[in-house]
Each structure stands twice: as C-alpha cells, then as structure tokens.
Short mmCIF file of C-alpha atoms in Angstrom, two decimals:
data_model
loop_
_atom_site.label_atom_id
_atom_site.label_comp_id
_atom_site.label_asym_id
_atom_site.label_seq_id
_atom_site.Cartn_x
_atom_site.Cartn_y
_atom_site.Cartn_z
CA UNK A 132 105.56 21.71 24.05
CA UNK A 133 102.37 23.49 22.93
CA UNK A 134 101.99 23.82 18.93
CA UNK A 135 101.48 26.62 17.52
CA UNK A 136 98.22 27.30 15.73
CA UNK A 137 98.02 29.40 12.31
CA UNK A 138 94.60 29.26 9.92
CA UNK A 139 95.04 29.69 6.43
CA UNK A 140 96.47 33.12 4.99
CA UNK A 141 92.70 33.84 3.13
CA UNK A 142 90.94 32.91 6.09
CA UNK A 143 88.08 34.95 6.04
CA UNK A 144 88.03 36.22 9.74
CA UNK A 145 84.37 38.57 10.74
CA UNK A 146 81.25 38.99 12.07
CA UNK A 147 77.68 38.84 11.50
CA UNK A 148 74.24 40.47 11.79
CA UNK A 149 70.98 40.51 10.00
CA UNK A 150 69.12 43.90 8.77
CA UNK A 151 66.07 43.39 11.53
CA UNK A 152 67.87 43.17 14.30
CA UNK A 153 70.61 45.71 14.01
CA UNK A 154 69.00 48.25 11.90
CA UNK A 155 66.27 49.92 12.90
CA UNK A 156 64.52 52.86 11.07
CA UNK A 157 61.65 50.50 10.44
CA UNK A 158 59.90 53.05 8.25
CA UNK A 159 62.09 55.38 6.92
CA UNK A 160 62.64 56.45 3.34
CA UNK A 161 60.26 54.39 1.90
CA UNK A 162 60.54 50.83 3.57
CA UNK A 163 57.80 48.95 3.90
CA UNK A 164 56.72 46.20 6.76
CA UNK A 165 58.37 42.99 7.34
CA UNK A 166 57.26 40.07 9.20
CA UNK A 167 59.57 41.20 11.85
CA UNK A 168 57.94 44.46 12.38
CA UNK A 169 54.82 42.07 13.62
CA UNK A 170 57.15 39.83 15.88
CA UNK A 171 57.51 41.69 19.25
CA UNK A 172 58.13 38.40 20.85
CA UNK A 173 60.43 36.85 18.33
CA UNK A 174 60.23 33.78 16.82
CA UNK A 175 58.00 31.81 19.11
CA UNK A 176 55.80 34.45 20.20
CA UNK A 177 52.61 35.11 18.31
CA UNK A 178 52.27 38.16 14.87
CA UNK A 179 50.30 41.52 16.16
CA UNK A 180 48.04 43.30 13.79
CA UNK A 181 50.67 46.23 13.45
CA UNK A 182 53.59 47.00 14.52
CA UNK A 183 53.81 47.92 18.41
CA UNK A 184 55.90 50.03 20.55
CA UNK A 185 57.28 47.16 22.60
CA UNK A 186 58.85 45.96 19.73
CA UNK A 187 62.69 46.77 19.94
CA UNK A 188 63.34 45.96 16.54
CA UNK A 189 61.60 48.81 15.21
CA UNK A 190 64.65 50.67 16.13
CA UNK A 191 66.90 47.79 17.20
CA UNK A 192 70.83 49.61 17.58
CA UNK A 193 70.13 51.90 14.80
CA UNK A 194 72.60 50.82 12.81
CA UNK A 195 70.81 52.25 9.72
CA UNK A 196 72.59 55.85 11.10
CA UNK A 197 75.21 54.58 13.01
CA UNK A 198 77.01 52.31 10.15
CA UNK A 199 80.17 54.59 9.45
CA UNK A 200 80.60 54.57 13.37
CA UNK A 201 79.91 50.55 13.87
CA UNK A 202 82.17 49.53 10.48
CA UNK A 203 85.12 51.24 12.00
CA UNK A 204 85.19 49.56 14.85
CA UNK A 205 84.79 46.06 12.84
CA UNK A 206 88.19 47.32 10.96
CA UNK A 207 89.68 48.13 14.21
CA UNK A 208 88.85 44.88 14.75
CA UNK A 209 90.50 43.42 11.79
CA UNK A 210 87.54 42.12 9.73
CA UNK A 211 88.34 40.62 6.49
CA UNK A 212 84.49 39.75 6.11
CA UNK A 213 81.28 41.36 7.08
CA UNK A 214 78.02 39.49 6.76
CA UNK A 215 74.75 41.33 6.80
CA UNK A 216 71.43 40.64 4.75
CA UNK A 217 69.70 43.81 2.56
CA UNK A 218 66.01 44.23 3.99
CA UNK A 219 63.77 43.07 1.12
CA UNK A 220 61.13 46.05 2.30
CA UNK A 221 63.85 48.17 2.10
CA UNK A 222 64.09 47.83 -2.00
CA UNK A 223 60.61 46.66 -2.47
CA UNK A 224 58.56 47.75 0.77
CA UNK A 225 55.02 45.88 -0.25
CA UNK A 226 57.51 43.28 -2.28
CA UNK A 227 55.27 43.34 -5.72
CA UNK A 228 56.19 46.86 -7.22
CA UNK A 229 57.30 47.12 -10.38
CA UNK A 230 60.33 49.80 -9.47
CA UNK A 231 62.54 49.55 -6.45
CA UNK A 232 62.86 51.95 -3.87
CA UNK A 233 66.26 53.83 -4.67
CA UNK A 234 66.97 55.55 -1.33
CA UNK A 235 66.92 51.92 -0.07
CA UNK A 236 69.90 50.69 -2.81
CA UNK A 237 71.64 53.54 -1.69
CA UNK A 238 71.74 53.24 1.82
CA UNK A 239 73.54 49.82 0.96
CA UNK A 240 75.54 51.36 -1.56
CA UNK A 241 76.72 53.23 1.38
CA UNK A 242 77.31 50.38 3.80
CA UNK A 243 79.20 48.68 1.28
CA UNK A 244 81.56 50.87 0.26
CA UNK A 245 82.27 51.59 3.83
CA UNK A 246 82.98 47.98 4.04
CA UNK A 247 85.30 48.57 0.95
CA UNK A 248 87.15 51.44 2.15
CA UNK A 249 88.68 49.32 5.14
CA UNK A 250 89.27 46.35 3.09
CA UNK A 251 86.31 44.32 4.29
CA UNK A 252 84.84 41.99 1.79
CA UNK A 253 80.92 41.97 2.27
CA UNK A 254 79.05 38.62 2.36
CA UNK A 255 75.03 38.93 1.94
CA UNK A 256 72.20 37.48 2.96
CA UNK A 257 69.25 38.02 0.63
CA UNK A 258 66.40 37.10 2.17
CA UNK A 259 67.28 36.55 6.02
CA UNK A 260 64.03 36.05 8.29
CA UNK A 261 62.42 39.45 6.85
CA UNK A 262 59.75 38.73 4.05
CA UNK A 263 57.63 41.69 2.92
CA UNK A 264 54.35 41.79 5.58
CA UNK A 265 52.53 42.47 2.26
CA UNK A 266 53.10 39.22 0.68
CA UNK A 267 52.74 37.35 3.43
CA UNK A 268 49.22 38.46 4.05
CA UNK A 269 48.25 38.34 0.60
CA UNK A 270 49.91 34.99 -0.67
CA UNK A 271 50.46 33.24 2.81
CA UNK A 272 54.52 33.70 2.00
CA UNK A 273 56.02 30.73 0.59
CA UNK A 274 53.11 28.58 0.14
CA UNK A 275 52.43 30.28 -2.88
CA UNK A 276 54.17 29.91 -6.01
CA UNK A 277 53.91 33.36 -6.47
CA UNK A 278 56.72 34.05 -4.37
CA UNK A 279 59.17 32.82 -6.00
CA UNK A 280 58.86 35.62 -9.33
CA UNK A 281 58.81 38.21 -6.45
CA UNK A 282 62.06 36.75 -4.97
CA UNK A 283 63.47 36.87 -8.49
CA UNK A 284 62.83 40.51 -9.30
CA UNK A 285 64.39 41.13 -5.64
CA UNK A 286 67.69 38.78 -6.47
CA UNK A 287 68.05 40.29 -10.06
CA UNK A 288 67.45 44.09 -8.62
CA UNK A 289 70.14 43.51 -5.58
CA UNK A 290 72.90 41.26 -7.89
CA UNK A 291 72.73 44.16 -10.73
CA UNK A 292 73.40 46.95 -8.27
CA UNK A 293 75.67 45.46 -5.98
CA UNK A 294 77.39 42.86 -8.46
CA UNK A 295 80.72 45.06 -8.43
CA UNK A 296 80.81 45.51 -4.45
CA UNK A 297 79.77 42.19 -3.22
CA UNK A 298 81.33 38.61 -3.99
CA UNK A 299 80.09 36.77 -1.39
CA UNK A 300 75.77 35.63 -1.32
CA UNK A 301 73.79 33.30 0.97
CA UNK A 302 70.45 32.58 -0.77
CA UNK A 303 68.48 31.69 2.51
CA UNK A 304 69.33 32.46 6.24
CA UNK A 305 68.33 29.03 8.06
CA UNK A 306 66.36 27.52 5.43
CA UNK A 307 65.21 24.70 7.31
CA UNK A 308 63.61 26.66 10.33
CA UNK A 309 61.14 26.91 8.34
CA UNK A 310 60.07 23.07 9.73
CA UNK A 311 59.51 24.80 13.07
CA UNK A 312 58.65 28.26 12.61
CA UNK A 313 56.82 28.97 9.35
CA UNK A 314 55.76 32.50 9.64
CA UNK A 315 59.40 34.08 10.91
CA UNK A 316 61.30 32.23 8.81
CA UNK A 317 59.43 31.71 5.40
CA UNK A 318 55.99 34.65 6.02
CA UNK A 319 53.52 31.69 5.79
CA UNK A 320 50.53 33.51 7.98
CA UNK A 321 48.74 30.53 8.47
CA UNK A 322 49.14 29.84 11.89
CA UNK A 323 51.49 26.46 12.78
CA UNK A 324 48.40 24.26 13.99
CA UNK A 325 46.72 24.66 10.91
CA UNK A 326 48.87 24.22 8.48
CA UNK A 327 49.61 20.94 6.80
CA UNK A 328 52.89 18.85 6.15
CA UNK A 329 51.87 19.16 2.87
CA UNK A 330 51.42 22.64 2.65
CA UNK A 331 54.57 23.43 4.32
CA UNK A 332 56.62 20.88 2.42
CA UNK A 333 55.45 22.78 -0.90
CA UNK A 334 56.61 25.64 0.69
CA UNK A 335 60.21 24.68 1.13
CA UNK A 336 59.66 23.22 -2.37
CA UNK A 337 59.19 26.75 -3.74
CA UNK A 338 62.08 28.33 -1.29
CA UNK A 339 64.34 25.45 -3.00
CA UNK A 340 63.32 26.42 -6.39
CA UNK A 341 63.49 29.89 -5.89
CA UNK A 342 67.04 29.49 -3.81
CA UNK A 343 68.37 28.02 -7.30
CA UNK A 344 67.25 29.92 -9.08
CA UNK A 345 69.03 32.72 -7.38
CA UNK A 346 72.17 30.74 -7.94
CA UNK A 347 71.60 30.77 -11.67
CA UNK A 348 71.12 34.54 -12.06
CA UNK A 349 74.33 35.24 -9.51
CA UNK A 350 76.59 33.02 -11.66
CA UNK A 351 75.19 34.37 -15.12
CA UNK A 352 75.59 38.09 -13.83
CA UNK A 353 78.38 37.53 -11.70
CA UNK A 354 80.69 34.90 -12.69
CA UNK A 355 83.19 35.34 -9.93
CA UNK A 356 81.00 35.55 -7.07
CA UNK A 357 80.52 32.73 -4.96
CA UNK A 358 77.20 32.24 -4.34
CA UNK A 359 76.09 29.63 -0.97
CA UNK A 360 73.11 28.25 1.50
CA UNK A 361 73.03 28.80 4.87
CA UNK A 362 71.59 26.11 7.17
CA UNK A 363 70.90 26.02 10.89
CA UNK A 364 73.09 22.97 11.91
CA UNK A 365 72.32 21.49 15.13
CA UNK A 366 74.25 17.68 14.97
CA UNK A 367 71.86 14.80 16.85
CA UNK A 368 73.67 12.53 19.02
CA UNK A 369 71.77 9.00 19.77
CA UNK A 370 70.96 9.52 23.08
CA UNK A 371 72.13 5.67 23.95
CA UNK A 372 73.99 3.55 21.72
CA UNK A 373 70.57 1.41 20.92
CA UNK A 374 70.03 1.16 17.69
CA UNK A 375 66.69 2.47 17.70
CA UNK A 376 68.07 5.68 19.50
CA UNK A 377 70.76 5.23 16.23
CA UNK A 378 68.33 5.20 13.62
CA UNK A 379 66.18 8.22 15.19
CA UNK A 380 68.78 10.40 15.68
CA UNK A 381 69.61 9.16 11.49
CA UNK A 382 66.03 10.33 10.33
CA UNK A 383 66.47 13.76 12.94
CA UNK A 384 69.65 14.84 10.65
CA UNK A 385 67.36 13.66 7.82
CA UNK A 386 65.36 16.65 8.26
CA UNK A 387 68.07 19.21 7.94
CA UNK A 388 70.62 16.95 5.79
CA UNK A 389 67.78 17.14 3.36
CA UNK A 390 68.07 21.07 2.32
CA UNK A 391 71.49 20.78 1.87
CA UNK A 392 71.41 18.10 -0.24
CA UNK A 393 68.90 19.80 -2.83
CA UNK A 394 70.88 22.68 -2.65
CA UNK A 395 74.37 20.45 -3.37
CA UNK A 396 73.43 17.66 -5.22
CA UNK A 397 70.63 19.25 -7.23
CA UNK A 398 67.57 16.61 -6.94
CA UNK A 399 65.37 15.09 -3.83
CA UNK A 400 67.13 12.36 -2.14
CA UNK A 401 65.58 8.74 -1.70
CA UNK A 402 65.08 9.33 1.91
CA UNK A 403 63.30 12.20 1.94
CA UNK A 404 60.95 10.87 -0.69
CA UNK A 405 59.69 7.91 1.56
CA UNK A 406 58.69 10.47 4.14
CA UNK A 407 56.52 12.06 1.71
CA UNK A 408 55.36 8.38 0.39
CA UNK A 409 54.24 7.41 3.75
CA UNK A 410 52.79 10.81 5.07
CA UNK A 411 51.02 11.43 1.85
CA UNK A 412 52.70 14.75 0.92
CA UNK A 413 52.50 15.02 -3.10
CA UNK A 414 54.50 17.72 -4.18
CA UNK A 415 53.60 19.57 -7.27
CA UNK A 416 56.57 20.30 -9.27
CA UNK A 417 56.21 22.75 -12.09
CA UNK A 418 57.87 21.41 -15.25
CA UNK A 419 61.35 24.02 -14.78
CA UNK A 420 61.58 22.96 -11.33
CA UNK A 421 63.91 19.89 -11.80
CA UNK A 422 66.12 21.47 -14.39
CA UNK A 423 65.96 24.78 -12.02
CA UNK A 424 67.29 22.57 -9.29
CA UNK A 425 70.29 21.51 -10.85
CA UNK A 426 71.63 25.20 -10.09
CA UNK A 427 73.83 24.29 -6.98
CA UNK A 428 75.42 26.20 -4.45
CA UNK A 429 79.27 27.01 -4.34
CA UNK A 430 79.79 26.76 -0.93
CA UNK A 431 77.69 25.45 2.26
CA UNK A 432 77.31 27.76 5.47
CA UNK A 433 75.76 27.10 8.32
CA UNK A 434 74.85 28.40 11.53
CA UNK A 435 76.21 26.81 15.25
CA UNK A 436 75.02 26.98 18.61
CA UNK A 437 73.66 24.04 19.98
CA UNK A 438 73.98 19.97 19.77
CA UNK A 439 71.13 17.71 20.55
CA UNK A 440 70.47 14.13 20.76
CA UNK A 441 67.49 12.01 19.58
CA UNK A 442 65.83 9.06 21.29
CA UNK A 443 63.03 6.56 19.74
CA UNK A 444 61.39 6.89 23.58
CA UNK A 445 58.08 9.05 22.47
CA UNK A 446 57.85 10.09 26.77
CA UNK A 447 61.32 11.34 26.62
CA UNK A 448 60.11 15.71 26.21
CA UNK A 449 62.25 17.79 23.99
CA UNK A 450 64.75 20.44 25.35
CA UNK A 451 63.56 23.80 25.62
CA UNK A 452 66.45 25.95 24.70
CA UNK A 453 66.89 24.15 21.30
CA UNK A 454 65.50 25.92 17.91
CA UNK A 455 64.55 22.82 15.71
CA UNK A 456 63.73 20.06 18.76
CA UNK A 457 65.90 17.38 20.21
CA UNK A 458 66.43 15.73 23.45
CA UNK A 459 68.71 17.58 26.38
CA UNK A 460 72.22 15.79 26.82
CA UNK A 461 73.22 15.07 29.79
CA UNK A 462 76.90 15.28 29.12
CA UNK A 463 76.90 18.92 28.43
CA UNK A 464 76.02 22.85 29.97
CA UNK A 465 73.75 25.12 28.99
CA UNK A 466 73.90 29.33 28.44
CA UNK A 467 71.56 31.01 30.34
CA UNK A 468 69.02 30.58 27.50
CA UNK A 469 68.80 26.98 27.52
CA UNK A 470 70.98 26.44 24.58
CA UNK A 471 73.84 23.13 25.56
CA UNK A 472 77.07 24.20 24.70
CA UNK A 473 79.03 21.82 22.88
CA UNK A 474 82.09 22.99 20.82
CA UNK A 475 83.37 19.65 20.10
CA UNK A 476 80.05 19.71 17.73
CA UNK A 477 81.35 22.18 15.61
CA UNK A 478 84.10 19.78 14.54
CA UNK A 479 81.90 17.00 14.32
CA UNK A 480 79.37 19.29 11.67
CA UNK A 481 82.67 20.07 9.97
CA UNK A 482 83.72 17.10 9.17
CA UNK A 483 80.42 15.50 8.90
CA UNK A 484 79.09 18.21 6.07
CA UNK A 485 82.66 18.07 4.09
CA UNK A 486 82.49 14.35 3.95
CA UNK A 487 79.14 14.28 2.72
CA UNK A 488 78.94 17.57 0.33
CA UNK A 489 82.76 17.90 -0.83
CA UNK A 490 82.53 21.52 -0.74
CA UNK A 491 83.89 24.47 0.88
CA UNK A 492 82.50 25.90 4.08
CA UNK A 493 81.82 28.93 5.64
CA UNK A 494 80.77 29.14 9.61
CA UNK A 495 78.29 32.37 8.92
CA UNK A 496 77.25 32.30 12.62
CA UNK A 497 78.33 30.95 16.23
CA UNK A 498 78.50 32.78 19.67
CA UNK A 499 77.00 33.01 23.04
CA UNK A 500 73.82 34.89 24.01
CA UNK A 501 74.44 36.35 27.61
CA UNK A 502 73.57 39.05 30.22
CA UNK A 503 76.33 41.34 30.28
CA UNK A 504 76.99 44.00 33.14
CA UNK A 505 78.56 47.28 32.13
CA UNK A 506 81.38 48.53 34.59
CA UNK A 507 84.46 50.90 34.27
CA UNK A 508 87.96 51.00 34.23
CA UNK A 509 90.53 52.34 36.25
CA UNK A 510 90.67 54.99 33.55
CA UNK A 511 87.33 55.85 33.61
CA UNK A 512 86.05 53.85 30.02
CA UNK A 513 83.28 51.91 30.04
CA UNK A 514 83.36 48.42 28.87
CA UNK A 515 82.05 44.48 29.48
CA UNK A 516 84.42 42.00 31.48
CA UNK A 517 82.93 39.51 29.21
CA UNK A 518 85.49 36.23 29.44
CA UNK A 519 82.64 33.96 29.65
CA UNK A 520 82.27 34.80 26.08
CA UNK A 521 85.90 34.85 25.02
CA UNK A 522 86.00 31.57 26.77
CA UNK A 523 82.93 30.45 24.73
CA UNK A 524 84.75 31.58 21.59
CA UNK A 525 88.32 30.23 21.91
CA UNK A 526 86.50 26.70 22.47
CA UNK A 527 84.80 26.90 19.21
CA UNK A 528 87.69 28.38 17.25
CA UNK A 529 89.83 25.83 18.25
CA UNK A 530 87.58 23.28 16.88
CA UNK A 531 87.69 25.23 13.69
CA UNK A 532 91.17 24.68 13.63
CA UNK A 533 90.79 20.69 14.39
CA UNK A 534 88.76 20.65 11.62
CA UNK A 535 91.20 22.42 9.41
CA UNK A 536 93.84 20.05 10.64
CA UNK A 537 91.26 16.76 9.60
CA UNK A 538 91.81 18.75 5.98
CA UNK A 539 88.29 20.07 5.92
CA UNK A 540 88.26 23.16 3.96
CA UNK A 541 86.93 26.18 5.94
CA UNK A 542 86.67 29.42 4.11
CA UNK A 543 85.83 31.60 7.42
CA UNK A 544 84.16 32.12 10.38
CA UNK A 545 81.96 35.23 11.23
CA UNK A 546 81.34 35.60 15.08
CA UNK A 547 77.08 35.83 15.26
CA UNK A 548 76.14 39.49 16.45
CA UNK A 549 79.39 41.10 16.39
CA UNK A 550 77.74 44.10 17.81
CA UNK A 551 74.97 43.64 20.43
CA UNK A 552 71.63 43.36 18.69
CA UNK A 553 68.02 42.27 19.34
CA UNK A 554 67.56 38.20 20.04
CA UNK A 555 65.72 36.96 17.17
CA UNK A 556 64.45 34.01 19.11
CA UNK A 557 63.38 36.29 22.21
CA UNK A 558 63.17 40.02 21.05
CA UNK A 559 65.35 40.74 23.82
CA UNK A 560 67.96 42.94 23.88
CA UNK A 561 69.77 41.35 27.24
CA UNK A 562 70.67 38.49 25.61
CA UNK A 563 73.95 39.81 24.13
CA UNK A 564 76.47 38.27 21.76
CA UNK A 565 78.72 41.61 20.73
CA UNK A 566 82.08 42.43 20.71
CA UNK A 567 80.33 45.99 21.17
CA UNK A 568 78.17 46.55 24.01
CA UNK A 569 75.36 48.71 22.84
CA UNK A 570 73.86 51.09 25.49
CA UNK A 571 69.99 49.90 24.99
CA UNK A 572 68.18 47.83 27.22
CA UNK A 573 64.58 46.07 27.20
CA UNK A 574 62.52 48.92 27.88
CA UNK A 575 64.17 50.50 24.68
CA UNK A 576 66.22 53.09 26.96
CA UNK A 577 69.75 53.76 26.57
CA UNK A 578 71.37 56.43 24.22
CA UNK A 579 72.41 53.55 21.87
CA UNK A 580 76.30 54.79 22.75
CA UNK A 581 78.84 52.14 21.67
CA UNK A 582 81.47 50.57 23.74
CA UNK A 583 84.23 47.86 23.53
CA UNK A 584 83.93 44.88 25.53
CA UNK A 585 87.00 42.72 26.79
CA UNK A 586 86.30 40.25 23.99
CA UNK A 587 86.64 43.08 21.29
CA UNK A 588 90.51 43.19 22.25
CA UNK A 589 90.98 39.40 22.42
CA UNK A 590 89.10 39.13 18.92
CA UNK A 591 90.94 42.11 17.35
CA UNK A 592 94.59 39.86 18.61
CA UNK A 593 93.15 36.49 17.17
CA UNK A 594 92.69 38.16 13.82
CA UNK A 595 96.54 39.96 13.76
CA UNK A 596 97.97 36.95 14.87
CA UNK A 597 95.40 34.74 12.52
CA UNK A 598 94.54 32.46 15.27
CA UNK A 599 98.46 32.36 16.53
CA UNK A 600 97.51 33.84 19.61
CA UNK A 601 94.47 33.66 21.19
CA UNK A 602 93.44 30.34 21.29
#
C-alpha cells in the first residue's frame, strides 16, 4: 500500500532567480555596471573591457518590465516564497556613492509588493554574483577591506527600505565559489593564475566579516526576520572505500564545510587553520573581526545540483560538468551539461548539514538545466513537454521528504530558475530550468512571450496538494 506523503503545513513551497539573469535593463534608470555586464561567457569564460552585444544578460527575459506578468503566473502557481537578489548597481550603480539611486528602491518596492498582493513571502539575496564593475576595478573586489563598509551602506540602505516587506535574507549567494571563480563570484579582477591562496583566503575573510556583519544590522533593525547563508553544496563521495580516498574526500568537504561553519559557529575551525599553517596563508584579522564573527546565521541554505567523489590518485582528472572540482562517479548520469544527477545526495546534504549545524534549512536552489523544444497543443497553445524535468524534480522532492521523515527540519524548497533565464555558468539561454518557457534564444531573438510548460501544471498540483500528489 503506497503512503501517502504530506510536508509540513508552513512549508515554504517557490522558486528562484537572481537579478542578472532574469532582469535585464542593464542600464536603465540609473544602474550602473556589474561584473556580469563583463561576463558574456559566464562564469568560466574570460571579463571584456565593456559590455558587448553578445551578452544576453544585458537584457536577459526582461523581467525588470515584465514582473507583474511573471509574479502572476508564480501565484498561479501557488508560491508561498519567491527568492530573488536586489542588483547592488541598481541602488548604488558605481557602489561608493554617498546617496542611493531611488528609482532603483522603487522598482523593488514594486516587485515586492506584487509578491505581497498574492500572498508570496519574498526571500532576498543581497549580494548574489553581481558586485559593482566599479569596485571591482578600483579595489580588486573582495581583496580589499574596503569592501566590506561599501557592503554595509548597501545592507543598511536595502534592510531600512524593505525591512517591512521582506522577512526572509541570504547574505551571500554561493559563498564558497569564490575558491574557484574569484572574479564572478566575489569581483576580484585579478585574474585566477595570479592570484595567491593568500590573497584569496583574505578575501573570503572579508566576505565572512562583512556576511556577519550583515546579520548584526538585520537582527538589530529587524528582529523578526530571519536572516541565512547560502552555500553551493556539492557532497564528495570517496571514490573507493580506501582510506586515503576517505580522508580526501574528508579535506574536499573541508573546503565548503568551512564557510558554513564561520557562518554557524562563529570562529575558524581547527581544520581549516592547519591548511593555512602549512600553506603559509596569514590572515590579517582586524581587531572587530572576531567579535564581528560571532554574528551567526539563523538558518543555512544551500544550493543542489551535483554530487562528486574525491580520490587521493593525483592522475585521476576532475569532471568537467562540476562547479567546485571533484572526480566523475561512475554510479550515476549526467544532464546534458555534464552535471551527475544524484538525488539521493540531497538527502545525504540534509542530513549531513542538520547533524552538524543544528539549524533549520532552506533548499534556495535545485533543478535541471536542459534543451527544451517548443510544440503545440491540440488546442492550439504553445507549451514544453518537459517530463524529463518533472521527472528530475519529483526525484529530488522526494528526498526532501526522506529527509523530513529522518526529522531534519526543512523550512522550503525554491525550484532554481522558475522561469527560463540566462545560464550563469554558460551565458546560454538553451540551457533551461523554467516552469515558464521564455520565447528568447541564443542569438537574443524571440519576442520574450511567456508560456507554461508541462512541469508548470505538475508544480502548481504539488503545491495544492503540499506534496500529496505529485510525487
């Protein structure tokens, strides 16, 4: 007799984008240049000089005019929760004025409170991938110090405005890409070959300090918000049951485990300071930092896509589809992007970050990137037969629900580019993860028309039954 699954009643069922790659209107009332407006390759292709033509972001799916028209259909949906990030250039388009751009707080005034008006609850990124161009010419982003009294005005400017519309804050989108890809994720300009473990290691230092910091200003202005970090989670399997394959997968999870234990537990574990002992990495802490550090987070999200393992065989190359390294597994598929797919993972990071942080979590971003072909009904409407997604999805959602069951405490899950956007790891627009196909392809044709895949439906049921049906 098959059980029948229910989440919790506050489950916090959604979807999610960033401002870069849904937006658009790149420089329209007043914003300024990000670091994305320079990445027409995404994140492993190399900066341009300006911003070029072939770069789909600049106008992405134009949600910056189509927002009343794209929030509707997230209702129809049955969103409870919307997550989204405010574009820093947007409310301070070089990043060091004095005075914030107003028609930029509006426009997210705007989105908000359309968010409001159907009962969605926004959750928002601050800083998600899109650092001021400005400062990351001029202070080489977040290896400066500097940065982190221009992330401060930035946090203080969007929690004052927003503080009665928004309960719901992730400090950092993916802190610890930053290991792999400096300039997208954290606007460091000096190019990856060049720069030093210890330069980029004082960089995450002043992301960390900074990411705390935001904490303490949410929680003094806004004492019922809940206020998290968002990590890119990728669990590392040993790759054979040696114990040297044991130990290297150990210190791989090291690198990640170790943002979300600052941003827990409030001070550098042992572990990661013998990596700095024995690479020589010295990092200079001003004397606020430590108490600054003991800000910690409410709740821990986390992005997942991918699993990985780890071997201690040097000759053994990398897989190519994954963000932050690892070794291919043989046990498992890949998407047509090179990314394994691996849903039993999810459980495995859910139980795995509960039983070491103790906290709430939030799943801010999972889902498939895939080519999807545009057909017709028998009535004439246009839409996307897209069950290898809502295959992908069920899988992934019922490991959500495993978790639940092991008594891990899961506040939500927001479905990863709700509405087709632009890849931030290719630029691409044919690598699709929406409920909503939008018409726009590579060349930047289309007439950026919206229409519901087969996976909008079978979402939209999921949510009314809260998981009842569905999976």
């Amino acid at each position: 007799m098959k059980k029948t699954i229910k989440f919790p009643e506050d489950f916090l069922w959604g979807g999610a984008v960033s401002a870069n790659q849904c937006e658009g209107a790149y420089d329209e009332d007043g914003k300024g240049l990000s670091v994305q407006d320079v990445l027409p390759r995404g994140i492993k292709g190399e900066a341009t000089p300006e911003p070029t033509r072939d770069n789909l972001k600049l106008e992405a799916i134009d949600f910056y005019h189509h927002y009343k028209e794209d929030i509707a259909l997230f209702a129809e949906m049955g969103f409870k929760v919307f997550r989204t990030s405010v574009a820093w250039t947007r409310i301070y388009p070089r990043g060091d004025e004095q005075e914030p751009n107003e028609k930029g707080l509006a426009f997210y005034d705007a989105v908000f409170d359309e968010c409001l008006k159907y009962g969605i609850e926004p959750m928002v990124t601050i800083s998600h991938y899109e650092m001021p161009l400005y400062l990351s010419k001029k202070y080489d982003g977040w290896k400066s110090r500097e940065m982190i009294g221009y992330y401060e005005r930035f946090v203080r400017t969007i929690f004052e405005r927003y503080k009665n519309k928004v309960k719901y804050w992730l400090t950092f989108n993916e802190i610890n890409t930053i290991l792999r890809h400096p300039f997208n994720s954290a606007g460091i300009y000096t190019s990856f070959e060049k720069l030093s473990e210890q330069e980029l290691y004082q960089a995450v230092h002043h992301e960390l300090v900074a990411s705390a910091l935001a904490v303490k200003i949410g929680h003094e202005l806004m004492p019922e918000a809940k206020i998290g970090c968002m990590i890119l989670s990728m669990p590392m399997y040993p790759l054979t049951p040696a114990p040297e394959d044991v130990i290297a997968a150990m210190e791989e999870e090291h690198k990640n485990d170790f943002f979300g234990d600052v941003h827990v537990r409030g001070e550098y574990p042992g572990y990661i300071k013998r990596y700095f002992r024995e690479h020589g990495i010295q990092i200079q802490f001003a004397p606020e930092d430590e108490e600054i550090l003991k800000n910690t987070v409410d709740f821990v999200s986390f992005s997942y896509y991918v699993s990985a393992c780890a071997s201690a065989d040097e000759s053994i190359v990398p897989g190519e589809g994954n963000m932050i390294g690892g070794v291919t597994n043989p046990y498992l598929k890949s998407s047509q992007w090179g990314w394994q797919i691996d849903p039993l993972g999810l459980r495995h990071v859910l139980n795995r970050f509960y039983d070491r942080y103790q906290l709430p979590l939030f799943i801010v971003e999972n889902g498939l990137g895939a080519e999807d072909q545009l057909t017709e009904t028998l009535q004439g409407e246009k839409t996307v037969e897209d069950d290898y997604r809502i295959d992908y999805l069920r899988d992934h959602i019922r490991q959500v629900y495993e978790a639940l069951q092991d008594g891990v405490p899961v506040m939500g899950y927001t479905a990863w580019g709700c509405i087709d956007l632009v890849s931030a790891s290719t630029a691409e627009m044919r690598k699709r993860y929406g409920f909503i196909y939008v018409d726009r392809d590579d060349t930047g044709a289309g007439t950026f028309a919206r229409y519901k895949k087969k996976s909008f439906f079978w979402y939209k049921e999921l949510i009314r039954t809260n998981g009842s049906i569905g999976l």
